[in-house]
mmCIF file with all atom_site columns, C-alpha atoms in Angstrom:
data_model
loop_
_atom_site.group_PDB
_atom_site.id
_atom_site.type_symbol
_atom_site.label_atom_id
_atom_site.label_alt_id
_atom_site.label_comp_id
_atom_site.label_asym_id
_atom_site.label_entity_id
_atom_site.label_seq_id
_atom_site.pdbx_PDB_ins_code
_atom_site.Cartn_x
_atom_site.Cartn_y
_atom_site.Cartn_z
_atom_site.occupancy
_atom_site.B_iso_or_equiv
_atom_site.pdbx_formal_charge
_atom_site.auth_seq_id
_atom_site.auth_comp_id
_atom_site.auth_asym_id
_atom_site.auth_atom_id
_atom_site.pdbx_PDB_model_num
ATOM 1   C CA . UNK A 1 1   ? 177.843 100.166 144.524 1.00 0.00 ? 1   UNK A CA 1
ATOM 2   C CA . UNK A 1 2   ? 175.036 102.672 143.246 1.00 0.00 ? 2   UNK A CA 1
ATOM 3   C CA . UNK A 1 3   ? 174.322 105.597 145.036 1.00 0.00 ? 3   UNK A CA 1
ATOM 4   C CA . UNK A 1 4   ? 171.406 105.458 147.654 1.00 0.00 ? 4   UNK A CA 1
ATOM 5   C CA . UNK A 1 5   ? 168.584 108.377 148.395 1.00 0.00 ? 5   UNK A CA 1
ATOM 6   C CA . UNK A 1 6   ? 169.050 109.239 151.910 1.00 0.00 ? 6   UNK A CA 1
ATOM 7   C CA . UNK A 1 7   ? 172.912 108.343 152.085 1.00 0.00 ? 7   UNK A CA 1
ATOM 8   C CA . UNK A 1 8   ? 175.404 111.095 152.556 1.00 0.00 ? 8   UNK A CA 1
ATOM 9   C CA . UNK A 1 9   ? 179.084 110.777 153.485 1.00 0.00 ? 9   UNK A CA 1
ATOM 10  C CA . UNK A 1 10  ? 180.839 113.583 155.692 1.00 0.00 ? 10  UNK A CA 1
ATOM 11  C CA . UNK A 1 11  ? 184.475 114.759 154.934 1.00 0.00 ? 11  UNK A CA 1
ATOM 12  C CA . UNK A 1 12  ? 185.643 112.232 157.713 1.00 0.00 ? 12  UNK A CA 1
ATOM 13  C CA . UNK A 1 13  ? 184.445 109.459 155.374 1.00 0.00 ? 13  UNK A CA 1
ATOM 14  C CA . UNK A 1 14  ? 181.354 108.587 157.985 1.00 0.00 ? 14  UNK A CA 1
ATOM 15  C CA . UNK A 1 15  ? 177.989 107.730 156.390 1.00 0.00 ? 15  UNK A CA 1
ATOM 16  C CA . UNK A 1 16  ? 174.956 109.353 157.635 1.00 0.00 ? 16  UNK A CA 1
ATOM 17  C CA . UNK A 1 17  ? 171.228 108.505 157.148 1.00 0.00 ? 17  UNK A CA 1
ATOM 18  C CA . UNK A 1 18  ? 169.315 111.981 155.939 1.00 0.00 ? 18  UNK A CA 1
ATOM 19  C CA . UNK A 1 19  ? 165.627 111.518 155.898 1.00 0.00 ? 19  UNK A CA 1
ATOM 20  C CA . UNK A 1 20  ? 163.021 114.053 155.549 1.00 0.00 ? 20  UNK A CA 1
ATOM 21  C CA . UNK A 1 21  ? 159.482 113.951 157.711 1.00 0.00 ? 21  UNK A CA 1
ATOM 22  C CA . UNK A 1 22  ? 156.397 114.426 155.418 1.00 0.00 ? 22  UNK A CA 1
ATOM 23  C CA . UNK A 1 23  ? 155.237 118.240 155.477 1.00 0.00 ? 23  UNK A CA 1
ATOM 24  C CA . UNK A 1 24  ? 151.742 117.470 157.191 1.00 0.00 ? 24  UNK A CA 1
ATOM 25  C CA . UNK A 1 25  ? 153.547 116.303 159.899 1.00 0.00 ? 25  UNK A CA 1
ATOM 26  C CA . UNK A 1 26  ? 155.458 119.470 160.505 1.00 0.00 ? 26  UNK A CA 1
ATOM 27  C CA . UNK A 1 27  ? 153.106 120.557 163.577 1.00 0.00 ? 27  UNK A CA 1
ATOM 28  C CA . UNK A 1 28  ? 154.293 117.614 165.535 1.00 0.00 ? 28  UNK A CA 1
ATOM 29  C CA . UNK A 1 29  ? 157.610 116.679 163.929 1.00 0.00 ? 29  UNK A CA 1
ATOM 30  C CA . UNK A 1 30  ? 159.682 119.967 164.979 1.00 0.00 ? 30  UNK A CA 1
ATOM 31  C CA . UNK A 1 31  ? 162.687 118.539 162.970 1.00 0.00 ? 31  UNK A CA 1
ATOM 32  C CA . UNK A 1 32  ? 163.335 119.719 159.409 1.00 0.00 ? 32  UNK A CA 1
ATOM 33  C CA . UNK A 1 33  ? 165.166 116.481 158.845 1.00 0.00 ? 33  UNK A CA 1
ATOM 34  C CA . UNK A 1 34  ? 166.523 113.578 160.718 1.00 0.00 ? 34  UNK A CA 1
ATOM 35  C CA . UNK A 1 35  ? 170.213 113.532 160.198 1.00 0.00 ? 35  UNK A CA 1
ATOM 36  C CA . UNK A 1 36  ? 172.184 110.522 161.950 1.00 0.00 ? 36  UNK A CA 1
ATOM 37  C CA . UNK A 1 37  ? 175.630 109.224 161.984 1.00 0.00 ? 37  UNK A CA 1
ATOM 38  C CA . UNK A 1 38  ? 175.624 105.462 160.718 1.00 0.00 ? 38  UNK A CA 1
ATOM 39  C CA . UNK A 1 39  ? 178.778 104.884 162.708 1.00 0.00 ? 39  UNK A CA 1
ATOM 40  C CA . UNK A 1 40  ? 180.385 103.129 159.801 1.00 0.00 ? 40  UNK A CA 1
ATOM 41  C CA . UNK A 1 41  ? 182.860 104.327 156.775 1.00 0.00 ? 41  UNK A CA 1
ATOM 42  C CA . UNK A 1 42  ? 182.037 101.091 155.134 1.00 0.00 ? 42  UNK A CA 1
ATOM 43  C CA . UNK A 1 43  ? 179.436 101.706 151.979 1.00 0.00 ? 43  UNK A CA 1
ATOM 44  C CA . UNK A 1 44  ? 177.800 98.138  152.341 1.00 0.00 ? 44  UNK A CA 1
ATOM 45  C CA . UNK A 1 45  ? 177.605 98.407  156.018 1.00 0.00 ? 45  UNK A CA 1
ATOM 46  C CA . UNK A 1 46  ? 176.068 102.068 155.904 1.00 0.00 ? 46  UNK A CA 1
ATOM 47  C CA . UNK A 1 47  ? 173.641 100.772 153.022 1.00 0.00 ? 47  UNK A CA 1
ATOM 48  C CA . UNK A 1 48  ? 172.477 98.023  155.552 1.00 0.00 ? 48  UNK A CA 1
ATOM 49  C CA . UNK A 1 49  ? 171.802 100.199 158.401 1.00 0.00 ? 49  UNK A CA 1
ATOM 50  C CA . UNK A 1 50  ? 170.024 102.861 156.465 1.00 0.00 ? 50  UNK A CA 1
ATOM 51  C CA . UNK A 1 51  ? 167.722 100.297 155.294 1.00 0.00 ? 51  UNK A CA 1
ATOM 52  C CA . UNK A 1 52  ? 166.908 99.290  159.066 1.00 0.00 ? 52  UNK A CA 1
ATOM 53  C CA . UNK A 1 53  ? 166.577 103.011 160.009 1.00 0.00 ? 53  UNK A CA 1
ATOM 54  C CA . UNK A 1 54  ? 164.770 104.004 156.992 1.00 0.00 ? 54  UNK A CA 1
ATOM 55  C CA . UNK A 1 55  ? 161.942 101.133 157.426 1.00 0.00 ? 55  UNK A CA 1
ATOM 56  C CA . UNK A 1 56  ? 161.915 102.159 161.068 1.00 0.00 ? 56  UNK A CA 1
ATOM 57  C CA . UNK A 1 57  ? 161.271 105.779 160.370 1.00 0.00 ? 57  UNK A CA 1
ATOM 58  C CA . UNK A 1 58  ? 158.735 104.951 157.645 1.00 0.00 ? 58  UNK A CA 1
ATOM 59  C CA . UNK A 1 59  ? 156.652 102.914 160.044 1.00 0.00 ? 59  UNK A CA 1
ATOM 60  C CA . UNK A 1 60  ? 157.184 105.682 162.771 1.00 0.00 ? 60  UNK A CA 1
ATOM 61  C CA . UNK A 1 61  ? 155.544 108.255 160.018 1.00 0.00 ? 61  UNK A CA 1
ATOM 62  C CA . UNK A 1 62  ? 152.525 106.081 159.059 1.00 0.00 ? 62  UNK A CA 1
ATOM 63  C CA . UNK A 1 63  ? 152.070 105.639 162.896 1.00 0.00 ? 63  UNK A CA 1
ATOM 64  C CA . UNK A 1 64  ? 152.090 109.612 163.302 1.00 0.00 ? 64  UNK A CA 1
ATOM 65  C CA . UNK A 1 65  ? 149.469 109.737 160.500 1.00 0.00 ? 65  UNK A CA 1
ATOM 66  C CA . UNK A 1 66  ? 147.067 106.952 161.917 1.00 0.00 ? 66  UNK A CA 1
ATOM 67  C CA . UNK A 1 67  ? 147.294 108.393 165.436 1.00 0.00 ? 67  UNK A CA 1
ATOM 68  C CA . UNK A 1 68  ? 147.129 112.092 165.568 1.00 0.00 ? 68  UNK A CA 1
ATOM 69  C CA . UNK A 1 69  ? 147.221 112.260 169.256 1.00 0.00 ? 69  UNK A CA 1
ATOM 70  C CA . UNK A 1 70  ? 150.706 111.007 168.891 1.00 0.00 ? 70  UNK A CA 1
ATOM 71  C CA . UNK A 1 71  ? 152.728 113.490 170.509 1.00 0.00 ? 71  UNK A CA 1
ATOM 72  C CA . UNK A 1 72  ? 156.225 115.428 169.713 1.00 0.00 ? 72  UNK A CA 1
ATOM 73  C CA . UNK A 1 73  ? 158.208 113.889 172.517 1.00 0.00 ? 73  UNK A CA 1
ATOM 74  C CA . UNK A 1 74  ? 156.993 110.415 171.809 1.00 0.00 ? 74  UNK A CA 1
ATOM 75  C CA . UNK A 1 75  ? 157.477 110.725 168.235 1.00 0.00 ? 75  UNK A CA 1
ATOM 76  C CA . UNK A 1 76  ? 161.084 111.778 169.352 1.00 0.00 ? 76  UNK A CA 1
ATOM 77  C CA . UNK A 1 77  ? 161.528 108.745 171.653 1.00 0.00 ? 77  UNK A CA 1
ATOM 78  C CA . UNK A 1 78  ? 160.467 106.353 169.071 1.00 0.00 ? 78  UNK A CA 1
ATOM 79  C CA . UNK A 1 79  ? 162.872 107.946 166.505 1.00 0.00 ? 79  UNK A CA 1
ATOM 80  C CA . UNK A 1 80  ? 165.775 107.748 169.111 1.00 0.00 ? 80  UNK A CA 1
ATOM 81  C CA . UNK A 1 81  ? 165.119 103.769 169.601 1.00 0.00 ? 81  UNK A CA 1
ATOM 82  C CA . UNK A 1 82  ? 164.843 103.180 165.975 1.00 0.00 ? 82  UNK A CA 1
ATOM 83  C CA . UNK A 1 83  ? 168.302 104.762 165.455 1.00 0.00 ? 83  UNK A CA 1
ATOM 84  C CA . UNK A 1 84  ? 169.877 102.777 168.454 1.00 0.00 ? 84  UNK A CA 1
ATOM 85  C CA . UNK A 1 85  ? 168.324 99.599  166.864 1.00 0.00 ? 85  UNK A CA 1
ATOM 86  C CA . UNK A 1 86  ? 169.700 100.346 163.307 1.00 0.00 ? 86  UNK A CA 1
ATOM 87  C CA . UNK A 1 87  ? 173.370 101.239 164.526 1.00 0.00 ? 87  UNK A CA 1
ATOM 88  C CA . UNK A 1 88  ? 173.513 100.053 167.909 1.00 0.00 ? 88  UNK A CA 1
ATOM 89  C CA . UNK A 1 89  ? 172.488 96.559  168.183 1.00 0.00 ? 89  UNK A CA 1
ATOM 90  C CA . UNK A 1 90  ? 175.053 94.433  166.636 1.00 0.00 ? 90  UNK A CA 1
ATOM 91  C CA . UNK A 1 91  ? 178.202 95.846  165.751 1.00 0.00 ? 91  UNK A CA 1
ATOM 92  C CA . UNK A 1 92  ? 178.111 94.856  161.577 1.00 0.00 ? 92  UNK A CA 1
ATOM 93  C CA . UNK A 1 93  ? 176.256 92.812  159.207 1.00 0.00 ? 93  UNK A CA 1
ATOM 94  C CA . UNK A 1 94  ? 179.216 90.194  159.589 1.00 0.00 ? 94  UNK A CA 1
ATOM 95  C CA . UNK A 1 95  ? 178.361 90.121  163.564 1.00 0.00 ? 95  UNK A CA 1
ATOM 96  C CA . UNK A 1 96  ? 174.637 89.704  162.511 1.00 0.00 ? 96  UNK A CA 1
ATOM 97  C CA . UNK A 1 97  ? 175.455 87.003  160.267 1.00 0.00 ? 97  UNK A CA 1
ATOM 98  C CA . UNK A 1 98  ? 177.066 85.165  162.684 1.00 0.00 ? 98  UNK A CA 1
ATOM 99  C CA . UNK A 1 99  ? 174.116 84.967  164.906 1.00 0.00 ? 99  UNK A CA 1
ATOM 100 C CA . UNK A 1 100 ? 171.969 81.760  165.131 1.00 0.00 ? 100 UNK A CA 1
ATOM 101 C CA . UNK A 1 101 ? 168.729 81.822  162.929 1.00 0.00 ? 101 UNK A CA 1
ATOM 102 C CA . UNK A 1 102 ? 166.489 82.094  165.917 1.00 0.00 ? 102 UNK A CA 1
ATOM 103 C CA . UNK A 1 103 ? 168.170 85.035  167.443 1.00 0.00 ? 103 UNK A CA 1
ATOM 104 C CA . UNK A 1 104 ? 167.883 86.925  164.068 1.00 0.00 ? 104 UNK A CA 1
ATOM 105 C CA . UNK A 1 105 ? 164.531 86.684  163.875 1.00 0.00 ? 105 UNK A CA 1
ATOM 106 C CA . UNK A 1 106 ? 164.210 88.512  167.366 1.00 0.00 ? 106 UNK A CA 1
ATOM 107 C CA . UNK A 1 107 ? 166.065 91.806  165.981 1.00 0.00 ? 107 UNK A CA 1
#
């Protein structure tokens, strides 16, 4: 599989998502980067979880740009929920594939 941007691997073999917030949001996003474990050692599973996490974070950045009153605490809380959804909602792509079609659309 090709190397993916925003995907790093640690010495233990676990994949991590690494996303940098836009510079113009640095006054409200106090982190220099979002570095989160994807809780897997499988590259295809990590790529899948990264896609979910990256899409959510991208939407969060768009919301922060559109709503200047969105505070730091709320942004942090939303990032935590995005992360939980990306890695905690189901354990793997295989589990997701076993869900009935109507449940897949709810996730």
